[in-house]
Amino acid sequence: MHDSFREEVGPTELYDPLIRSEIKRAAVWIGMASLVAAFIWLAQPILLIIGGIVLAAMFDGGARLLGRILPIPRGFRLTIVVLAVFGFMYWTFVFTGSELAAQAASLQAIVATQIERIGIQLEAAGFNISAEDVKGLGSQILNSVGRVTEAVTSVLGAVTNLAMMLVLGIFIAAEPRMYERGVAWMLPLAERTHFYGTAEKIGSVLRRLMAGRLLGMAVEGVGTWVLLSLGGVPMAALLGVLTGLLAFLPNIGAIISGALIILVGFSAGVDVGLYAIFVYFVVQMVDGYLIVPMVAKRAVDLAPALVLGAQILFGALFGILGLALADPIIAMIKVALERQSERNEARGIREGP
């Protein structure tokens, strides 16, 4: 009876080609789902690592720039740059901390008062909206910077994250080749040349992008501070510092800083408010028509809508840290895709039709 029929391969026999093929497909999908879940779960540490890489590019760029005027070893130049950064942070917190803290204490009250006044004027003009509605909307706009975790929103968490990124950036900037070789070691030999070229291109783009960003922050911060002080706008120092810091966030930063400048300006009168609007547009025109085009020619050219869309997405997913790093991340992704496209094109030319 047993010899009258032929045994067939069962579903548990892994040497069956069909079974092995289906298992491989399932493993690929399970692996992709696991990577997505791991990325979401580890989003904040990953962003901290990316932030460290961005800071490393800034330190390395400063050391390279310093090398044009100081022919000393790179380690000494990097040390000078790092000490200068910490010195500037110390000066900002110590010498301007008391003045800025006093101004910041009254900034929130002024903004809330101005938003409530706008609501009263809209209600008086016949709009079907109350002052409380406008006040609530303003509070939502100021508070809705994304799904931010407790560690990021708290001052202690923000300082801790910044410290970790600074330490990570210093280590990477000190020995960038060592970390590149470490990553390349995990890749096949045939992929390492392409990886080194891509890493070099990404580093160059990040250095130029961050150099332009720092230049824009300095121009907007100092320019706003000086011009608002000349016009008698209240809290000119605080608004200048906030404008400079928010300039690190293209598009969104300019909108937030402009709203603050205009609200504070009109709190001192209509003439001062109009002057604050004038200052805001002058500073933004200098940055938008002089600095940004100059940087875009020497770095990666990112479309404004692409940057804004990435900021909205990263801000909603990862909070303020994702919002700040959206621009560099998009730049790195674009460089990697361009390099892969060039590689595919070169392969197509070699292989022919």
Tab-separated table of C-alpha atoms in Angstrom:
chain	number	residue	atom	x	y	z
A	1	MET	CA	0.000	0.000	0.000
A	2	HIS	CA	2.836	2.326	0.833
A	3	ASP	CA	4.559	1.731	-2.548
A	4	SER	CA	1.418	2.512	-4.560
A	5	PHE	CA	1.838	6.306	-4.402
A	6	ARG	CA	4.731	8.766	-4.554
A	7	GLU	CA	5.570	10.943	-1.541
A	8	GLU	CA	5.436	14.688	-2.256
A	9	VAL	CA	7.429	17.477	-0.639
A	10	GLY	CA	5.650	18.905	2.387
A	11	PRO	CA	5.495	22.562	3.526
A	12	THR	CA	8.068	21.994	6.260
A	13	GLU	CA	10.803	20.840	3.857
A	14	LEU	CA	13.077	23.886	3.609
A	15	TYR	CA	15.150	22.480	0.764
A	16	ASP	CA	12.198	22.905	-1.610
A	17	PRO	CA	13.111	25.857	-3.913
A	18	LEU	CA	9.591	27.267	-3.719
A	19	ILE	CA	9.550	27.173	0.081
A	20	ARG	CA	12.983	28.771	0.286
A	21	SER	CA	11.940	31.503	-2.151
A	22	GLU	CA	8.808	32.315	-0.166
A	23	ILE	CA	10.748	32.363	3.115
A	24	LYS	CA	13.251	34.803	1.619
A	25	ARG	CA	10.449	37.087	0.480
A	26	ALA	CA	8.784	36.957	3.868
A	27	ALA	CA	12.128	37.660	5.570
A	28	VAL	CA	12.629	40.737	3.420
A	29	TRP	CA	9.221	42.171	4.339
A	30	ILE	CA	9.635	41.282	8.014
A	31	GLY	CA	13.092	42.852	7.992
A	32	MET	CA	11.787	46.060	6.407
A	33	ALA	CA	8.942	46.268	8.924
A	34	SER	CA	11.409	45.666	11.762
A	35	LEU	CA	13.696	48.431	10.467
A	36	VAL	CA	10.792	50.880	10.293
A	37	ALA	CA	9.684	49.967	13.815
A	38	ALA	CA	13.260	50.243	15.110
A	39	PHE	CA	13.685	53.629	13.431
A	40	ILE	CA	10.490	54.949	15.040
A	41	TRP	CA	11.448	53.516	18.441
A	42	LEU	CA	15.019	54.828	18.222
A	43	ALA	CA	14.169	58.075	16.434
A	44	GLN	CA	15.586	60.382	19.079
A	45	PRO	CA	18.977	58.625	19.451
A	46	ILE	CA	19.285	58.462	15.660
A	47	LEU	CA	18.564	62.188	15.398
A	48	LEU	CA	21.161	62.883	18.103
A	49	ILE	CA	23.740	60.937	16.077
A	50	ILE	CA	22.800	62.867	12.925
A	51	GLY	CA	23.059	66.102	14.903
A	52	GLY	CA	26.535	65.065	16.027
A	53	ILE	CA	27.521	64.444	12.391
A	54	VAL	CA	26.219	67.895	11.414
A	55	LEU	CA	28.173	69.534	14.247
A	56	ALA	CA	31.261	67.539	13.226
A	57	ALA	CA	30.933	68.964	9.717
A	58	MET	CA	30.732	72.468	11.204
A	59	PHE	CA	33.826	71.920	13.363
A	60	ASP	CA	35.708	70.426	10.428
A	61	GLY	CA	34.691	73.320	8.209
A	62	GLY	CA	35.915	75.807	10.795
A	63	ALA	CA	39.251	73.985	11.048
A	64	ARG	CA	39.622	73.987	7.258
A	65	LEU	CA	38.784	77.692	7.078
A	66	LEU	CA	41.248	78.474	9.846
A	67	GLY	CA	43.897	76.520	7.970
A	68	ARG	CA	43.888	79.161	5.239
A	69	ILE	CA	45.388	81.724	7.596
A	70	LEU	CA	47.119	79.523	10.197
A	71	PRO	CA	49.495	76.880	8.783
A	72	ILE	CA	49.426	74.729	11.934
A	73	PRO	CA	48.444	71.065	12.396
A	74	ARG	CA	44.763	70.245	12.040
A	75	GLY	CA	44.441	69.130	15.668
A	76	PHE	CA	45.429	72.578	16.936
A	77	ARG	CA	43.075	74.300	14.510
A	78	LEU	CA	40.195	72.063	15.574
A	79	THR	CA	40.978	72.799	19.223
A	80	ILE	CA	40.855	76.537	18.535
A	81	VAL	CA	37.480	76.191	16.813
A	82	VAL	CA	36.003	74.094	19.639
A	83	LEU	CA	37.296	76.491	22.305
A	84	ALA	CA	35.889	79.432	20.340
A	85	VAL	CA	32.463	77.753	20.215
A	86	PHE	CA	32.450	77.065	23.951
A	87	GLY	CA	33.749	80.574	24.623
A	88	PHE	CA	30.900	82.097	22.622
A	89	MET	CA	28.360	79.949	24.459
A	90	TYR	CA	29.842	80.991	27.790
A	91	TRP	CA	29.733	84.674	26.841
A	92	THR	CA	26.138	84.357	25.640
A	93	PHE	CA	24.882	82.727	28.837
A	94	VAL	CA	26.945	84.725	31.333
A	95	PHE	CA	27.220	88.268	29.995
A	96	THR	CA	23.868	88.481	28.227
A	97	GLY	CA	21.996	85.939	30.330
A	98	SER	CA	20.659	88.323	32.937
A	99	GLU	CA	19.467	90.891	30.397
A	100	LEU	CA	17.893	88.307	28.120
A	101	ALA	CA	16.235	86.520	31.036
A	102	ALA	CA	14.626	89.760	32.181
A	103	GLN	CA	13.389	90.484	28.670
A	104	ALA	CA	12.165	86.932	28.139
A	105	ALA	CA	10.050	87.166	31.286
A	106	SER	CA	7.996	89.974	29.772
A	107	LEU	CA	8.022	88.745	26.152
A	108	GLN	CA	5.363	86.099	26.750
A	109	ALA	CA	3.040	88.623	28.413
A	110	ILE	CA	3.473	91.115	25.558
A	111	VAL	CA	2.780	88.473	22.904
A	112	ALA	CA	-0.314	87.226	24.745
A	113	THR	CA	-1.603	90.795	25.131
A	114	GLN	CA	-1.068	91.576	21.450
A	115	ILE	CA	-2.799	88.381	20.321
A	116	GLU	CA	-5.776	89.176	22.550
A	117	ARG	CA	-5.881	92.718	21.132
A	118	ILE	CA	-5.957	91.318	17.585
A	119	GLY	CA	-8.873	89.121	18.559
A	120	ILE	CA	-10.787	92.095	19.989
A	121	GLN	CA	-10.200	94.104	16.806
A	122	LEU	CA	-11.363	91.221	14.600
A	123	GLU	CA	-14.476	90.778	16.716
A	124	ALA	CA	-15.216	94.511	16.556
A	125	ALA	CA	-14.791	94.445	12.764
A	126	GLY	CA	-17.655	91.966	12.469
A	127	PHE	CA	-15.766	88.707	12.079
A	128	ASN	CA	-17.437	85.691	13.649
A	129	ILE	CA	-14.537	85.092	15.998
A	130	SER	CA	-13.967	85.990	19.605
A	131	ALA	CA	-10.868	87.256	21.336
A	132	GLU	CA	-10.632	83.971	23.243
A	133	ASP	CA	-10.646	82.045	19.960
A	134	VAL	CA	-7.717	84.065	18.613
A	135	LYS	CA	-5.877	83.716	21.919
A	136	GLY	CA	-6.372	79.961	21.874
A	137	LEU	CA	-5.235	79.769	18.251
A	138	GLY	CA	-2.096	81.726	19.056
A	139	SER	CA	-1.333	79.436	21.971
A	140	GLN	CA	-1.744	76.395	19.745
A	141	ILE	CA	0.576	77.844	17.105
A	142	LEU	CA	3.248	78.667	19.666
A	143	ASN	CA	2.966	75.284	21.341
A	144	SER	CA	2.497	73.015	18.313
A	145	VAL	CA	6.067	72.254	17.341
A	146	GLY	CA	5.349	68.573	16.857
A	147	ARG	CA	5.184	65.442	18.938
A	148	VAL	CA	8.060	66.369	21.228
A	149	THR	CA	9.136	64.029	23.971
A	150	GLU	CA	9.591	65.147	27.546
A	151	ALA	CA	13.389	64.949	27.283
A	152	VAL	CA	13.392	67.378	24.400
A	153	THR	CA	10.871	69.876	25.675
A	154	SER	CA	12.436	70.292	29.093
A	155	VAL	CA	15.343	72.649	29.514
A	156	LEU	CA	17.428	69.947	31.162
A	157	GLY	CA	16.686	67.533	28.347
A	158	ALA	CA	17.561	70.115	25.688
A	159	VAL	CA	20.874	70.926	27.386
A	160	THR	CA	21.659	67.221	27.747
A	161	ASN	CA	20.901	66.546	24.085
A	162	LEU	CA	23.025	69.503	23.001
A	163	ALA	CA	25.899	68.314	25.188
A	164	MET	CA	25.728	64.809	23.723
A	165	MET	CA	25.700	66.155	20.169
A	166	LEU	CA	28.631	68.449	20.926
A	167	VAL	CA	30.709	65.615	22.408
A	168	LEU	CA	29.795	63.313	19.524
A	169	GLY	CA	30.594	66.032	16.993
A	170	ILE	CA	34.002	66.696	18.565
A	171	PHE	CA	34.933	62.992	18.505
A	172	ILE	CA	33.869	62.589	14.871
A	173	ALA	CA	35.603	65.791	13.776
A	174	ALA	CA	38.815	64.730	15.526
A	175	GLU	CA	39.127	61.435	13.576
A	176	PRO	CA	36.655	61.469	10.654
A	177	ARG	CA	38.615	58.963	8.562
A	178	MET	CA	38.571	56.393	11.348
A	179	TYR	CA	34.776	56.408	11.493
A	180	GLU	CA	34.504	56.323	7.701
A	181	ARG	CA	36.756	53.264	7.577
A	182	GLY	CA	34.710	51.659	10.358
A	183	VAL	CA	31.476	52.015	8.383
A	184	ALA	CA	33.160	50.976	5.134
A	185	TRP	CA	34.499	47.812	6.829
A	186	MET	CA	30.918	46.576	7.169
A	187	LEU	CA	30.292	46.989	3.421
A	188	PRO	CA	31.358	44.656	0.586
A	189	LEU	CA	34.679	45.514	-1.045
A	190	ALA	CA	32.955	46.457	-4.309
A	191	GLU	CA	30.869	49.096	-2.505
A	192	ARG	CA	33.607	50.823	-0.501
A	193	THR	CA	34.944	53.128	-3.217
A	194	HIS	CA	31.445	54.414	-3.882
A	195	PHE	CA	30.860	54.861	-0.146
A	196	TYR	CA	34.047	56.893	0.331
A	197	GLY	CA	33.111	59.168	-2.567
A	198	THR	CA	29.584	59.643	-1.238
A	199	ALA	CA	30.831	60.350	2.294
A	200	GLU	CA	33.286	62.951	0.973
A	201	LYS	CA	30.548	64.641	-1.065
A	202	ILE	CA	28.128	64.656	1.877
A	203	GLY	CA	30.795	66.151	4.137
A	204	SER	CA	31.544	68.904	1.621
A	205	VAL	CA	27.851	69.740	1.205
A	206	LEU	CA	27.262	69.792	4.975
A	207	ARG	CA	30.251	72.086	5.535
A	208	ARG	CA	29.048	74.581	2.943
A	209	LEU	CA	25.426	74.341	4.020
A	210	MET	CA	26.250	74.909	7.688
A	211	ALA	CA	28.691	77.716	6.860
A	212	GLY	CA	25.933	79.502	5.000
A	213	ARG	CA	23.519	78.815	7.826
A	214	LEU	CA	25.879	80.297	10.418
A	215	LEU	CA	26.489	83.320	8.214
A	216	GLY	CA	22.750	83.822	7.844
A	217	MET	CA	22.215	83.462	11.594
A	218	ALA	CA	24.886	86.070	12.311
A	219	VAL	CA	23.549	88.531	9.734
A	220	GLU	CA	19.924	88.157	10.815
A	221	GLY	CA	20.660	88.188	14.550
A	222	VAL	CA	23.090	91.121	14.610
A	223	GLY	CA	21.193	93.059	11.935
A	224	THR	CA	17.879	92.697	13.756
A	225	TRP	CA	19.469	93.612	17.075
A	226	VAL	CA	21.133	96.774	15.730
A	227	LEU	CA	18.237	98.014	13.589
A	228	LEU	CA	15.602	97.400	16.267
A	229	SER	CA	17.775	99.179	18.833
A	230	LEU	CA	18.109	102.197	16.526
A	231	GLY	CA	14.327	102.325	16.127
A	232	GLY	CA	13.580	102.056	19.830
A	233	VAL	CA	11.810	98.694	19.581
A	234	PRO	CA	11.497	97.043	23.016
A	235	MET	CA	13.575	93.956	23.797
A	236	ALA	CA	15.805	94.447	20.749
A	237	ALA	CA	18.561	92.260	22.230
A	238	LEU	CA	16.245	89.319	22.910
A	239	LEU	CA	14.558	89.619	19.518
A	240	GLY	CA	17.966	89.741	17.832
A	241	VAL	CA	19.130	86.590	19.622
A	242	LEU	CA	15.856	84.772	18.889
A	243	THR	CA	15.971	85.816	15.230
A	244	GLY	CA	19.541	84.572	14.930
A	245	LEU	CA	18.728	81.237	16.552
A	246	LEU	CA	15.528	80.759	14.564
A	247	ALA	CA	17.453	81.479	11.347
A	248	PHE	CA	18.815	77.943	11.703
A	249	LEU	CA	15.304	76.818	10.700
A	250	PRO	CA	14.683	78.024	7.124
A	251	ASN	CA	11.180	79.251	6.312
A	252	ILE	CA	9.537	78.359	9.635
A	253	GLY	CA	12.131	80.223	11.720
A	254	ALA	CA	11.639	83.390	9.689
A	255	ILE	CA	7.857	83.227	10.150
A	256	ILE	CA	8.104	82.781	13.928
A	257	SER	CA	10.735	85.505	14.403
A	258	GLY	CA	8.802	87.892	12.148
A	259	ALA	CA	5.613	87.388	14.137
A	260	LEU	CA	7.437	88.067	17.404
A	261	ILE	CA	9.147	91.193	16.039
A	262	ILE	CA	5.915	92.638	14.697
A	263	LEU	CA	3.888	91.867	17.838
A	264	VAL	CA	6.499	93.427	20.115
A	265	GLY	CA	6.905	96.418	17.774
A	266	PHE	CA	3.204	97.277	17.783
A	267	SER	CA	3.133	96.985	21.571
A	268	ALA	CA	5.159	100.230	21.612
A	269	GLY	CA	2.958	102.032	19.109
A	270	VAL	CA	1.919	102.029	15.467
A	271	ASP	CA	5.030	103.881	14.253
A	272	VAL	CA	7.347	101.483	16.065
A	273	GLY	CA	5.357	98.534	14.744
A	274	LEU	CA	5.659	99.735	11.147
A	275	TYR	CA	9.371	100.237	11.670
A	276	ALA	CA	9.627	96.674	13.039
A	277	ILE	CA	7.940	95.374	9.874
A	278	PHE	CA	10.440	97.373	7.788
A	279	VAL	CA	13.377	95.916	9.730
A	280	TYR	CA	12.065	92.387	9.353
A	281	PHE	CA	11.703	92.649	5.582
A	282	VAL	CA	15.104	94.324	5.150
A	283	VAL	CA	16.869	91.585	7.120
A	284	GLN	CA	14.992	88.814	5.315
A	285	MET	CA	15.721	90.352	1.897
A	286	VAL	CA	19.446	90.558	2.663
A	287	ASP	CA	19.444	86.932	3.772
A	288	GLY	CA	17.144	85.691	1.005
A	289	TYR	CA	18.616	87.573	-1.957
A	290	LEU	CA	22.301	87.702	-1.011
A	291	ILE	CA	23.290	84.966	1.431
A	292	VAL	CA	20.964	82.124	0.420
A	293	PRO	CA	21.717	82.317	-3.349
A	294	MET	CA	25.453	82.504	-2.631
A	295	VAL	CA	25.258	79.416	-0.430
A	296	ALA	CA	22.981	77.537	-2.841
A	297	LYS	CA	25.512	77.925	-5.647
A	298	ARG	CA	28.290	76.416	-3.545
A	299	ALA	CA	26.236	73.770	-1.745
A	300	VAL	CA	23.299	71.547	-2.611
A	301	ASP	CA	20.385	73.414	-4.168
A	302	LEU	CA	17.268	72.569	-2.176
A	303	ALA	CA	13.854	73.730	-3.306
A	304	PRO	CA	12.120	75.858	-0.622
A	305	ALA	CA	8.922	73.806	-0.854
A	306	LEU	CA	10.915	70.596	-0.334
A	307	VAL	CA	12.618	72.021	2.760
A	308	LEU	CA	9.338	73.332	4.186
A	309	GLY	CA	7.584	70.020	3.566
A	310	ALA	CA	10.417	68.132	5.251
A	311	GLN	CA	10.298	70.497	8.224
A	312	ILE	CA	6.559	69.986	8.645
A	313	LEU	CA	6.924	66.200	8.422
A	314	PHE	CA	9.998	65.893	10.650
A	315	GLY	CA	8.597	68.403	13.136
A	316	ALA	CA	5.330	66.475	13.432
A	317	LEU	CA	7.111	63.125	13.777
A	318	PHE	CA	10.171	63.955	15.861
A	319	GLY	CA	9.585	67.354	17.441
A	320	ILE	CA	11.941	70.317	17.573
A	321	LEU	CA	15.057	68.198	16.991
A	322	GLY	CA	13.620	66.780	13.780
A	323	LEU	CA	12.575	70.272	12.719
A	324	ALA	CA	16.112	71.592	13.213
A	325	LEU	CA	17.760	68.701	11.351
A	326	ALA	CA	15.278	68.419	8.468
A	327	ASP	CA	17.357	70.582	6.124
A	328	PRO	CA	20.696	68.735	6.623
A	329	ILE	CA	18.968	65.339	6.416
A	330	ILE	CA	17.298	66.227	3.115
A	331	ALA	CA	20.631	67.525	1.797
A	332	MET	CA	22.383	64.249	2.715
A	333	ILE	CA	19.613	62.165	1.150
A	334	LYS	CA	19.753	64.217	-2.041
A	335	VAL	CA	23.520	63.825	-2.344
A	336	ALA	CA	23.271	60.061	-1.783
A	337	LEU	CA	20.542	59.737	-4.436
A	338	GLU	CA	22.488	61.851	-6.913
A	339	ARG	CA	25.603	59.735	-6.370
A	340	GLN	CA	23.611	56.538	-6.891
A	341	SER	CA	22.044	57.979	-10.043
A	342	GLU	CA	25.481	58.877	-11.419
A	343	ARG	CA	26.693	55.372	-10.613
A	344	ASN	CA	23.737	53.735	-12.378
A	345	GLU	CA	24.243	55.977	-15.396
A	346	ALA	CA	27.938	55.079	-15.574
A	347	ARG	CA	27.077	51.372	-15.376
A	348	GLY	CA	24.550	51.767	-18.178
A	349	ILE	CA	27.112	53.483	-20.416
A	350	ARG	CA	29.690	50.752	-19.779
A	351	GLU	CA	27.288	47.901	-20.383
A	352	GLY	CA	25.749	49.526	-23.447
A	353	PRO	CA	22.342	48.757	-24.993
